[in-house]
């Protein structure tokens, strides 16, 4: 079985998101965190998290990229348990049993994104369409099996055909603009 882990190729997540996920956390899409938000009102770092952030299960921080990794049933159950606790503590789940059911669905969905080889990176682009959150996932693969050394070395992007173009000035975000 395979699951998603957060990865940090450079320091950008630490200034793009309000809270950056720690490298190596189990991760899920995390779109549920925005289910009751008015996406049109999101600005700055909150908007960046909505548009392109996976949710790290330990820190509840966001990660631009996640990596497909080998996992076992104990890892999967640990991710479900951790998310269930977070759903009760931070997202209003009424009890642990209800939260565990929701966490199972989220982790299963994350696992469904892992139909590529371990080591492949996954990115998300999220938007609001017809009253629902729409997510598009794409994979990033290093050329000729090279390792992931830098966020700017990727040459093959799979599943990027329908992604709308949006320009973000990372320099301004890092200085606190757009909050």
Short mmCIF file of N, CA, C and O in Angstrom, two decimals, residues 68-143:
data_model
loop_
_atom_site.label_atom_id
_atom_site.label_comp_id
_atom_site.label_asym_id
_atom_site.label_seq_id
_atom_site.Cartn_x
_atom_site.Cartn_y
_atom_site.Cartn_z
N UNK A 68 4.56 10.27 -2.76
CA UNK A 68 4.00 8.92 -2.63
C UNK A 68 5.06 8.04 -2.00
O UNK A 68 6.21 8.00 -2.46
N UNK A 69 4.68 7.36 -0.90
CA UNK A 69 5.62 6.49 -0.19
C UNK A 69 4.96 5.15 0.12
O UNK A 69 3.74 5.05 0.22
N UNK A 70 5.79 4.13 0.26
CA UNK A 70 5.32 2.82 0.70
C UNK A 70 4.84 2.94 2.14
O UNK A 70 5.42 3.68 2.94
N UNK A 71 3.78 2.23 2.47
CA UNK A 71 3.24 2.23 3.83
C UNK A 71 2.70 0.84 4.14
O UNK A 71 2.47 0.03 3.22
N UNK A 72 2.49 0.59 5.40
CA UNK A 72 1.86 -0.68 5.79
C UNK A 72 0.55 -0.37 6.52
O UNK A 72 0.20 0.80 6.72
N UNK A 73 -0.15 -1.39 6.94
CA UNK A 73 -1.44 -1.19 7.58
C UNK A 73 -1.31 -0.42 8.89
O UNK A 73 -2.17 0.38 9.24
N UNK A 74 -0.23 -0.61 9.60
CA UNK A 74 0.01 0.14 10.84
C UNK A 74 0.15 1.64 10.54
O UNK A 74 -0.38 2.48 11.28
N UNK A 75 0.88 1.98 9.48
CA UNK A 75 1.01 3.38 9.07
C UNK A 75 -0.36 3.96 8.73
O UNK A 75 -0.70 5.07 9.14
N UNK A 76 -1.13 3.21 7.95
CA UNK A 76 -2.45 3.68 7.54
C UNK A 76 -3.34 3.90 8.76
O UNK A 76 -4.00 4.93 8.87
N UNK A 77 -3.35 2.96 9.66
CA UNK A 77 -4.19 3.09 10.85
C UNK A 77 -3.72 4.25 11.72
O UNK A 77 -4.54 4.98 12.28
N UNK A 78 -2.42 4.47 11.79
CA UNK A 78 -1.89 5.61 12.53
C UNK A 78 -2.34 6.93 11.93
O UNK A 78 -2.69 7.88 12.65
N UNK A 79 -2.36 7.01 10.59
CA UNK A 79 -2.82 8.22 9.92
C UNK A 79 -4.31 8.45 10.19
O UNK A 79 -4.73 9.57 10.48
N UNK A 80 -5.10 7.39 10.12
CA UNK A 80 -6.54 7.50 10.40
C UNK A 80 -6.76 7.95 11.83
O UNK A 80 -7.55 8.87 12.09
N UNK A 81 -6.06 7.34 12.78
CA UNK A 81 -6.23 7.69 14.19
C UNK A 81 -5.84 9.15 14.44
O UNK A 81 -6.55 9.87 15.15
N UNK A 82 -4.72 9.57 13.87
CA UNK A 82 -4.26 10.95 14.08
C UNK A 82 -5.26 11.95 13.51
O UNK A 82 -5.58 12.95 14.14
N UNK A 83 -5.75 11.67 12.30
CA UNK A 83 -6.72 12.58 11.69
C UNK A 83 -8.02 12.59 12.48
O UNK A 83 -8.61 13.65 12.68
N UNK A 84 -8.46 11.45 12.98
CA UNK A 84 -9.70 11.41 13.77
C UNK A 84 -9.59 12.29 15.00
O UNK A 84 -10.50 13.06 15.31
N UNK A 85 -8.48 12.22 15.69
CA UNK A 85 -8.26 13.07 16.87
C UNK A 85 -8.28 14.55 16.47
O UNK A 85 -8.89 15.38 17.14
N UNK A 86 -7.64 14.88 15.36
CA UNK A 86 -7.62 16.27 14.88
C UNK A 86 -9.02 16.75 14.49
O UNK A 86 -9.38 17.91 14.73
N UNK A 87 -9.82 15.87 13.90
CA UNK A 87 -11.18 16.25 13.50
C UNK A 87 -12.04 16.60 14.71
O UNK A 87 -12.84 17.53 14.66
N UNK A 88 -11.85 15.88 15.80
CA UNK A 88 -12.60 16.19 17.03
C UNK A 88 -12.06 17.47 17.66
O UNK A 88 -12.83 18.38 18.02
N UNK A 89 -10.74 17.57 17.76
CA UNK A 89 -10.13 18.71 18.46
C UNK A 89 -10.24 20.04 17.71
O UNK A 89 -10.38 21.09 18.34
N UNK A 90 -10.21 20.00 16.37
CA UNK A 90 -10.09 21.25 15.62
C UNK A 90 -11.15 21.50 14.56
O UNK A 90 -11.23 22.61 14.03
N UNK A 91 -11.94 20.49 14.22
CA UNK A 91 -12.88 20.66 13.11
C UNK A 91 -14.33 20.37 13.48
O UNK A 91 -15.18 20.27 12.60
N UNK A 92 -14.62 20.23 14.75
CA UNK A 92 -16.00 20.12 15.20
C UNK A 92 -16.66 18.77 15.06
O UNK A 92 -17.89 18.68 15.13
N UNK A 93 -15.90 17.70 14.85
CA UNK A 93 -16.52 16.37 14.81
C UNK A 93 -17.15 16.09 16.17
O UNK A 93 -16.54 16.39 17.21
N UNK A 94 -18.36 15.54 16.21
CA UNK A 94 -19.08 15.37 17.47
C UNK A 94 -18.47 14.33 18.42
O UNK A 94 -18.61 14.44 19.63
N UNK A 95 -17.81 13.32 17.86
CA UNK A 95 -17.21 12.27 18.70
C UNK A 95 -16.16 11.53 17.88
O UNK A 95 -16.08 11.69 16.66
N UNK A 96 -15.37 10.72 18.57
CA UNK A 96 -14.27 10.02 17.92
C UNK A 96 -14.75 8.98 16.91
O UNK A 96 -14.12 8.80 15.86
N UNK A 97 -15.87 8.32 17.16
CA UNK A 97 -16.38 7.32 16.22
C UNK A 97 -16.77 7.97 14.89
O UNK A 97 -16.43 7.47 13.81
N UNK A 98 -17.47 9.08 14.96
CA UNK A 98 -17.85 9.81 13.75
C UNK A 98 -16.61 10.32 13.03
O UNK A 98 -16.49 10.23 11.80
N UNK A 99 -15.68 10.85 13.80
CA UNK A 99 -14.43 11.37 13.24
C UNK A 99 -13.62 10.26 12.58
O UNK A 99 -13.03 10.48 11.52
N UNK A 100 -13.62 9.09 13.18
CA UNK A 100 -12.86 7.97 12.61
C UNK A 100 -13.42 7.58 11.24
O UNK A 100 -12.67 7.29 10.31
N UNK A 101 -14.75 7.57 11.11
CA UNK A 101 -15.35 7.27 9.80
C UNK A 101 -14.92 8.29 8.75
O UNK A 101 -14.56 7.93 7.63
N UNK A 102 -14.96 9.57 9.10
CA UNK A 102 -14.54 10.62 8.18
C UNK A 102 -13.04 10.50 7.86
O UNK A 102 -12.63 10.67 6.71
N UNK A 103 -12.25 10.19 8.88
CA UNK A 103 -10.81 10.04 8.68
C UNK A 103 -10.50 8.86 7.76
O UNK A 103 -9.60 8.94 6.91
N UNK A 104 -11.24 7.78 7.90
CA UNK A 104 -11.07 6.62 7.01
C UNK A 104 -11.28 7.04 5.57
O UNK A 104 -10.51 6.65 4.67
N UNK A 105 -12.35 7.81 5.33
CA UNK A 105 -12.64 8.27 3.97
C UNK A 105 -11.52 9.16 3.43
O UNK A 105 -11.11 9.02 2.27
N UNK A 106 -11.04 10.09 4.25
CA UNK A 106 -9.97 11.00 3.81
C UNK A 106 -8.68 10.26 3.49
O UNK A 106 -8.03 10.53 2.48
N UNK A 107 -8.29 9.33 4.35
CA UNK A 107 -7.06 8.59 4.14
C UNK A 107 -7.21 7.66 2.93
O UNK A 107 -6.28 7.51 2.13
N UNK A 108 -8.38 7.07 2.76
CA UNK A 108 -8.62 6.22 1.58
C UNK A 108 -8.54 7.04 0.30
O UNK A 108 -7.98 6.59 -0.70
N UNK A 109 -9.09 8.25 0.34
CA UNK A 109 -8.99 9.12 -0.83
C UNK A 109 -7.53 9.46 -1.12
O UNK A 109 -7.08 9.41 -2.27
N UNK A 110 -6.77 9.79 -0.09
CA UNK A 110 -5.35 10.09 -0.27
C UNK A 110 -4.63 8.89 -0.88
O UNK A 110 -3.82 9.03 -1.79
N UNK A 111 -4.94 7.70 -0.39
CA UNK A 111 -4.31 6.48 -0.92
C UNK A 111 -4.68 6.27 -2.39
O UNK A 111 -3.87 5.76 -3.17
N UNK A 112 -5.89 6.69 -2.78
CA UNK A 112 -6.31 6.52 -4.17
C UNK A 112 -5.49 7.39 -5.13
O UNK A 112 -5.46 7.12 -6.33
N UNK A 113 -4.83 8.40 -4.60
CA UNK A 113 -3.97 9.26 -5.43
C UNK A 113 -2.60 8.65 -5.66
O UNK A 113 -1.79 9.20 -6.41
N UNK A 114 -2.33 7.53 -5.02
CA UNK A 114 -1.00 6.93 -5.02
C UNK A 114 -0.84 5.81 -6.04
O UNK A 114 -0.20 4.80 -5.77
N UNK A 115 -1.41 5.96 -7.23
CA UNK A 115 -1.30 4.91 -8.23
C UNK A 115 -0.05 5.08 -9.10
O UNK A 115 0.03 4.54 -10.19
N UNK A 116 0.92 5.82 -8.61
CA UNK A 116 2.21 5.99 -9.28
C UNK A 116 3.29 5.36 -8.39
O UNK A 116 3.03 4.98 -7.26
N UNK A 117 4.50 5.33 -8.89
CA UNK A 117 5.61 4.74 -8.16
C UNK A 117 5.95 5.56 -6.92
O UNK A 117 5.77 6.78 -6.90
N UNK A 118 6.46 4.90 -5.88
CA UNK A 118 6.95 5.65 -4.72
C UNK A 118 8.00 6.66 -5.16
O UNK A 118 8.78 6.41 -6.07
N UNK A 119 7.97 7.83 -4.52
CA UNK A 119 8.91 8.89 -4.85
C UNK A 119 8.31 9.96 -5.74
O UNK A 119 8.83 11.07 -5.80
N UNK A 120 7.24 9.63 -6.45
CA UNK A 120 6.59 10.62 -7.31
C UNK A 120 5.93 11.66 -6.41
O UNK A 120 5.36 11.33 -5.36
N UNK A 121 6.01 12.92 -6.80
CA UNK A 121 5.40 14.01 -6.05
C UNK A 121 4.01 14.31 -6.62
O UNK A 121 3.77 14.13 -7.80
N UNK A 122 3.13 14.78 -5.74
CA UNK A 122 1.77 15.13 -6.14
C UNK A 122 1.51 16.57 -5.69
O UNK A 122 1.87 16.96 -4.58
N UNK A 123 0.87 17.34 -6.57
CA UNK A 123 0.46 18.71 -6.27
C UNK A 123 -1.04 18.81 -6.48
O UNK A 123 -1.63 18.03 -7.24
N UNK A 124 -1.67 19.76 -5.81
CA UNK A 124 -3.11 19.97 -5.95
C UNK A 124 -3.37 21.41 -6.35
O UNK A 124 -2.65 22.32 -5.95
N UNK A 125 -4.38 21.58 -7.16
CA UNK A 125 -4.93 22.91 -7.46
C UNK A 125 -6.40 22.83 -7.11
O UNK A 125 -7.11 21.94 -7.59
N UNK A 126 -6.84 23.72 -6.26
CA UNK A 126 -8.20 23.68 -5.73
C UNK A 126 -8.92 24.95 -6.11
O UNK A 126 -8.34 26.04 -6.09
N UNK A 127 -10.18 24.82 -6.43
CA UNK A 127 -11.01 25.97 -6.74
C UNK A 127 -12.44 25.72 -6.32
O UNK A 127 -12.79 24.63 -5.87
N UNK A 128 -13.25 26.73 -6.49
CA UNK A 128 -14.66 26.66 -6.13
C UNK A 128 -15.46 26.73 -7.43
O UNK A 128 -15.28 27.66 -8.21
N UNK A 129 -16.32 25.76 -7.65
CA UNK A 129 -17.06 25.71 -8.90
C UNK A 129 -18.47 25.15 -8.64
O UNK A 129 -18.61 24.08 -8.05
N UNK A 130 -19.49 25.88 -9.05
CA UNK A 130 -20.89 25.45 -8.92
C UNK A 130 -21.23 25.06 -7.49
O UNK A 130 -21.89 24.04 -7.25
N UNK A 131 -20.75 25.83 -6.54
CA UNK A 131 -21.08 25.59 -5.15
C UNK A 131 -20.30 24.47 -4.48
O UNK A 131 -20.63 24.07 -3.37
N UNK A 132 -19.30 23.94 -5.15
CA UNK A 132 -18.51 22.84 -4.58
C UNK A 132 -17.02 23.12 -4.76
O UNK A 132 -16.62 23.86 -5.66
N UNK A 133 -16.23 22.50 -3.92
CA UNK A 133 -14.78 22.57 -4.05
C UNK A 133 -14.36 21.55 -5.10
O UNK A 133 -14.75 20.38 -5.03
N UNK A 134 -13.56 21.99 -6.07
CA UNK A 134 -13.06 21.10 -7.11
C UNK A 134 -11.55 21.02 -6.96
O UNK A 134 -10.87 22.04 -6.83
N UNK A 135 -11.03 19.79 -6.98
CA UNK A 135 -9.60 19.57 -6.86
C UNK A 135 -9.06 18.89 -8.11
O UNK A 135 -9.68 17.96 -8.63
N UNK A 136 -7.93 19.38 -8.57
CA UNK A 136 -7.20 18.76 -9.66
C UNK A 136 -5.83 18.36 -9.12
O UNK A 136 -5.14 19.18 -8.50
N UNK A 137 -5.44 17.12 -9.35
CA UNK A 137 -4.16 16.63 -8.87
C UNK A 137 -3.25 16.37 -10.07
O UNK A 137 -3.70 15.93 -11.11
N UNK A 138 -1.98 16.65 -9.88
CA UNK A 138 -1.01 16.37 -10.93
C UNK A 138 0.23 15.79 -10.28
O UNK A 138 0.52 16.02 -9.11
N UNK A 139 0.93 14.99 -11.06
CA UNK A 139 2.15 14.38 -10.56
C UNK A 139 3.36 15.08 -11.16
O UNK A 139 3.31 15.58 -12.28
N UNK A 140 4.41 15.11 -10.39
CA UNK A 140 5.68 15.71 -10.81
C UNK A 140 6.74 14.63 -10.70
O UNK A 140 6.92 14.04 -9.63
N UNK A 141 7.42 14.41 -11.80
CA UNK A 141 8.42 13.35 -11.83
C UNK A 141 9.76 13.93 -12.25
O UNK A 141 9.82 14.68 -13.22
N UNK A 142 10.81 13.55 -11.56
CA UNK A 142 12.13 14.02 -12.00
C UNK A 142 12.50 13.34 -13.32
O UNK A 142 12.09 12.22 -13.59
N UNK A 143 13.25 14.05 -14.13
CA UNK A 143 13.67 13.50 -15.42
C UNK A 143 14.69 12.39 -15.21
O UNK A 143 15.59 12.50 -14.38
#
